[in-house]
Short mmCIF file of C-alpha atoms in Angstrom, two decimals:
data_model
loop_
_atom_site.label_atom_id
_atom_site.label_comp_id
_atom_site.label_asym_id
_atom_site.label_seq_id
_atom_site.Cartn_x
_atom_site.Cartn_y
_atom_site.Cartn_z
CA GLN A 1 186.16 -112.45 -114.99
CA GLN A 2 184.97 -113.74 -118.84
CA PRO A 3 183.62 -116.95 -118.77
CA VAL A 4 184.62 -119.52 -121.46
CA GLN A 5 182.56 -121.26 -123.75
CA SER A 6 183.45 -124.36 -125.56
CA PRO A 7 183.77 -125.12 -128.48
CA GLN A 8 183.80 -121.75 -130.40
CA ALA A 9 181.77 -123.34 -133.28
CA VAL A 10 180.12 -126.48 -133.97
CA ILE A 11 178.83 -127.59 -137.53
CA LEU A 12 175.56 -130.22 -137.15
CA ARG A 13 172.92 -132.34 -139.48
CA GLU A 14 169.15 -131.04 -138.51
CA GLY A 15 168.30 -133.74 -136.17
CA GLU A 16 171.76 -134.83 -134.33
CA ASP A 17 172.49 -132.74 -130.96
CA ALA A 18 174.95 -130.50 -129.48
CA VAL A 19 176.07 -129.40 -126.19
CA ILE A 20 177.46 -125.85 -125.02
CA ASN A 21 179.58 -125.61 -122.17
CA CYS A 22 180.35 -122.27 -120.41
CA SER A 23 182.99 -122.45 -117.73
CA SER A 24 184.12 -119.62 -114.98
CA SER A 25 187.11 -119.04 -112.37
CA LYS A 26 184.54 -117.01 -110.11
CA ALA A 27 181.88 -118.89 -107.78
CA LEU A 28 178.67 -118.22 -109.50
CA TYR A 29 175.24 -117.49 -108.46
CA SER A 30 173.21 -117.82 -111.86
CA VAL A 31 174.01 -118.80 -115.32
CA HIS A 32 172.14 -117.18 -118.46
CA TRP A 33 171.76 -118.60 -121.68
CA TYR A 34 171.14 -116.45 -124.54
CA ARG A 35 170.74 -117.15 -128.61
CA GLN A 36 171.58 -114.50 -131.11
CA LYS A 37 170.72 -114.58 -135.19
CA HIS A 38 172.66 -112.58 -137.39
CA GLY A 39 171.57 -109.00 -137.43
CA GLU A 40 169.13 -110.01 -134.19
CA ALA A 41 169.04 -109.38 -131.10
CA PRO A 42 170.08 -111.82 -128.49
CA VAL A 43 167.23 -113.83 -127.34
CA PHE A 44 166.71 -115.31 -123.59
CA LEU A 45 167.00 -118.77 -122.94
CA MET A 46 167.29 -119.83 -119.92
CA ILE A 47 168.15 -118.82 -116.55
CA LEU A 48 170.40 -121.58 -113.63
CA LEU A 49 170.27 -120.35 -110.42
CA LYS A 50 172.31 -121.93 -107.37
CA GLY A 51 169.93 -124.56 -105.91
CA GLY A 52 169.05 -125.80 -109.01
CA GLU A 53 166.00 -123.85 -109.73
CA GLN A 54 165.77 -123.34 -113.76
CA LYS A 55 163.50 -120.80 -115.58
CA GLY A 56 163.62 -120.48 -119.43
CA HIS A 57 162.74 -122.28 -122.91
CA ASP A 58 160.91 -125.55 -122.52
CA LYS A 59 162.42 -127.40 -125.30
CA ILE A 60 165.79 -126.48 -124.29
CA SER A 61 167.54 -128.00 -121.41
CA ALA A 62 170.48 -127.37 -119.15
CA SER A 63 172.85 -128.17 -116.50
CA PHE A 64 174.88 -126.28 -113.69
CA ASN A 65 177.69 -127.55 -111.84
CA GLU A 66 177.66 -125.13 -108.77
CA LYS A 67 181.22 -126.84 -107.30
CA LYS A 68 182.50 -126.60 -110.65
CA GLN A 69 181.18 -123.48 -111.64
CA GLN A 70 180.12 -124.57 -115.21
CA SER A 71 177.24 -125.06 -117.27
CA SER A 72 176.17 -127.24 -119.72
CA LEU A 73 173.42 -126.39 -122.27
CA TYR A 74 171.79 -128.98 -124.47
CA LEU A 75 170.33 -128.93 -128.03
CA THR A 76 168.74 -131.94 -128.58
CA ALA A 77 167.11 -132.95 -131.87
CA SER A 78 168.33 -129.78 -134.07
CA GLN A 79 165.96 -127.66 -135.94
CA LEU A 80 167.26 -125.63 -138.77
CA SER A 81 165.77 -122.34 -136.48
CA TYR A 82 168.84 -123.66 -133.76
CA SER A 83 171.36 -121.83 -135.71
CA GLY A 84 172.57 -118.94 -134.26
CA THR A 85 175.17 -118.16 -131.77
CA TYR A 86 174.49 -119.23 -127.98
CA PHE A 87 176.11 -117.13 -125.42
CA CYS A 88 176.38 -118.05 -121.66
CA GLY A 89 176.31 -115.02 -119.06
CA THR A 90 177.18 -114.97 -115.26
CA GLY A 91 176.20 -112.41 -113.07
CA GLY A 92 172.94 -110.15 -113.41
CA GLY A 93 171.60 -107.74 -111.11
CA ALA A 94 172.97 -104.90 -109.92
CA ASP A 95 176.75 -106.21 -111.52
CA GLY A 96 175.18 -106.56 -115.09
CA LEU A 97 176.06 -109.80 -117.16
CA THR A 98 179.09 -110.88 -118.34
CA PHE A 99 178.74 -113.03 -121.45
CA GLY A 100 181.41 -115.67 -123.08
CA LYS A 101 182.78 -115.09 -126.27
CA GLY A 102 179.85 -117.46 -127.61
CA THR A 103 179.35 -120.43 -129.81
CA HIS A 104 178.83 -120.31 -133.31
CA LEU A 105 176.11 -123.26 -134.30
CA ILE A 106 175.42 -124.00 -137.35
CA ILE A 107 172.28 -126.65 -138.44
CA GLN A 108 172.34 -128.15 -142.08
CA PRO A 109 169.47 -129.93 -143.56
CA LYS B 9 153.10 -106.84 -124.60
CA ALA B 10 155.25 -104.69 -126.06
CA GLY B 11 159.16 -105.09 -126.18
CA VAL B 12 161.83 -103.09 -125.78
CA THR B 13 162.02 -100.03 -127.96
CA GLN B 14 164.99 -98.62 -128.77
CA THR B 15 165.96 -96.05 -130.84
CA PRO B 16 167.26 -94.60 -133.23
CA ARG B 17 168.12 -98.23 -135.28
CA TYR B 18 170.62 -96.90 -137.25
CA LEU B 19 173.12 -93.68 -136.31
CA ILE B 20 176.12 -92.20 -138.27
CA LYS B 21 178.22 -89.70 -137.05
CA THR B 22 181.87 -87.70 -136.96
CA ARG B 23 184.84 -88.39 -134.95
CA GLY B 24 184.31 -85.91 -131.88
CA GLN B 25 180.69 -85.76 -132.05
CA GLN B 26 178.39 -86.81 -129.41
CA VAL B 27 175.31 -89.24 -129.72
CA THR B 28 172.19 -90.02 -127.27
CA LEU B 29 170.85 -93.10 -127.30
CA SER B 30 167.19 -94.25 -126.15
CA CYS B 31 165.95 -97.23 -124.75
CA SER B 32 161.65 -98.03 -123.37
CA PRO B 33 161.89 -101.00 -121.44
CA ILE B 34 159.52 -103.67 -120.93
CA SER B 35 156.13 -102.42 -119.08
CA GLY B 36 157.13 -103.05 -115.18
CA HIS B 37 160.66 -103.41 -115.69
CA ARG B 38 162.41 -101.46 -113.62
CA SER B 39 165.73 -102.44 -114.44
CA VAL B 40 167.87 -101.44 -117.40
CA SER B 41 171.28 -102.33 -118.44
CA TRP B 42 173.15 -101.15 -121.79
CA TYR B 43 175.87 -103.52 -123.59
CA GLN B 44 178.02 -102.97 -126.42
CA GLN B 45 178.54 -105.74 -128.90
CA THR B 46 181.79 -105.53 -131.36
CA PRO B 47 183.35 -108.38 -133.52
CA GLY B 48 186.22 -108.33 -131.69
CA GLN B 49 185.23 -108.40 -127.97
CA GLY B 50 182.14 -109.64 -128.44
CA LEU B 51 179.25 -108.13 -125.34
CA GLN B 52 180.41 -105.86 -123.12
CA PHE B 53 178.45 -104.61 -119.90
CA LEU B 54 178.20 -100.92 -119.98
CA PHE B 55 176.16 -99.99 -117.06
CA GLU B 56 172.37 -100.67 -115.37
CA TYR B 57 170.01 -98.64 -113.75
CA PHE B 58 167.39 -99.31 -111.10
CA SER B 59 165.01 -96.82 -110.39
CA GLU B 60 166.69 -93.83 -111.59
CA THR B 61 170.20 -94.95 -110.31
CA GLN B 62 172.83 -96.24 -111.72
CA ARG B 63 174.10 -99.20 -109.58
CA ASN B 64 176.90 -100.83 -111.80
CA LYS B 65 179.08 -99.79 -114.35
CA GLY B 66 181.35 -101.22 -116.52
CA ASN B 67 184.74 -100.67 -117.94
CA PHE B 68 184.09 -98.05 -119.84
CA PRO B 69 185.86 -94.23 -119.85
CA GLY B 70 183.89 -91.76 -118.86
CA ARG B 71 182.69 -90.48 -122.13
CA PHE B 72 179.63 -93.14 -122.04
CA SER B 73 176.87 -91.97 -119.27
CA GLY B 74 173.73 -93.20 -118.95
CA ARG B 75 170.50 -91.90 -117.18
CA GLN B 76 167.11 -93.66 -116.10
CA PHE B 77 164.20 -91.18 -115.87
CA SER B 78 161.30 -92.07 -113.64
CA ASN B 79 159.08 -93.56 -116.06
CA SER B 80 162.40 -96.44 -116.21
CA ARG B 81 162.89 -95.59 -119.87
CA SER B 82 166.55 -94.77 -120.17
CA GLU B 83 169.25 -93.08 -122.41
CA MET B 84 172.82 -93.47 -122.71
CA ASN B 85 175.10 -90.55 -124.16
CA VAL B 86 178.67 -91.27 -125.55
CA SER B 87 181.04 -87.65 -125.83
CA THR B 88 184.03 -86.64 -128.11
CA LEU B 89 183.11 -90.00 -130.18
CA GLU B 90 185.75 -92.12 -131.48
CA LEU B 91 186.05 -94.88 -134.36
CA GLY B 92 186.31 -97.51 -132.14
CA ASP B 93 183.03 -96.63 -130.82
CA SER B 94 181.36 -97.87 -133.16
CA ALA B 95 179.76 -100.76 -132.29
CA LEU B 96 175.77 -102.21 -131.78
CA TYR B 97 174.74 -100.81 -128.53
CA LEU B 98 172.45 -103.14 -126.69
CA CYS B 99 169.42 -102.10 -123.71
CA ALA B 100 168.19 -104.96 -121.82
CA SER B 101 165.35 -104.65 -119.53
CA SER B 102 164.74 -107.30 -116.66
CA LEU B 103 162.62 -107.72 -113.10
CA PRO B 104 164.81 -108.46 -110.32
CA ALA B 105 168.54 -110.14 -111.19
CA ASP B 106 166.92 -113.82 -110.91
CA TYR B 107 165.15 -113.41 -114.40
CA GLY B 108 166.31 -113.52 -117.83
CA TYR B 109 166.69 -110.29 -119.99
CA THR B 110 164.74 -108.74 -122.74
CA PHE B 111 167.02 -107.09 -125.10
CA GLY B 112 165.88 -104.80 -127.87
CA SER B 113 167.01 -104.76 -131.49
CA GLY B 114 169.97 -102.39 -130.77
CA THR B 115 171.21 -99.21 -131.94
CA ARG B 116 173.80 -99.65 -134.56
CA LEU B 117 176.10 -96.35 -134.38
CA THR B 118 179.39 -95.96 -137.00
CA VAL B 119 181.41 -93.18 -136.37
CA VAL B 120 183.13 -92.14 -139.62
#
């Protein structure tokens, strides 16, 4: 079951904050977050595990609500380099990741 | 350290032909998974290999197959190519499931 991401797209000015949400109809063990710039491969940002453990990027934070099967990615004081498409992925390991459709983030100067 | 290497970067094939794509994971990563990315369907899981065994496969026809070698390098094969197989094929390697995936730059396949 594909996770649902919101919003689909967001345009910000440099320095503004953004929140990207990811929700699933299935019980989640972990949530992955990736960023993909145009013409490039997705880059790992963070993984959030059931029980509260997080591994990943120092300058990006995220939350994982196991009860609601939701995760949110918080981008604060956005920089031009944050532009790209953000994907959440659920599952992993032998099951592979099931990705959401992505959130397009544009940061304007 | 070297990243995930995929070859070739670009391919143009004719309908009905077959194609083999290659992926060399990060040294020490034994899990390799493959994804198809298209504008309409997004990122879709093809299959995952660990220690030369396919542990799972996504919802793709049997024309899509793969294998993993003892050095963890992986190949995927698509037979009897169709126009709809045109996509970016991404390979990702990882440590055990609780770690993130490192993606290669992908192979852009165009079927004409």
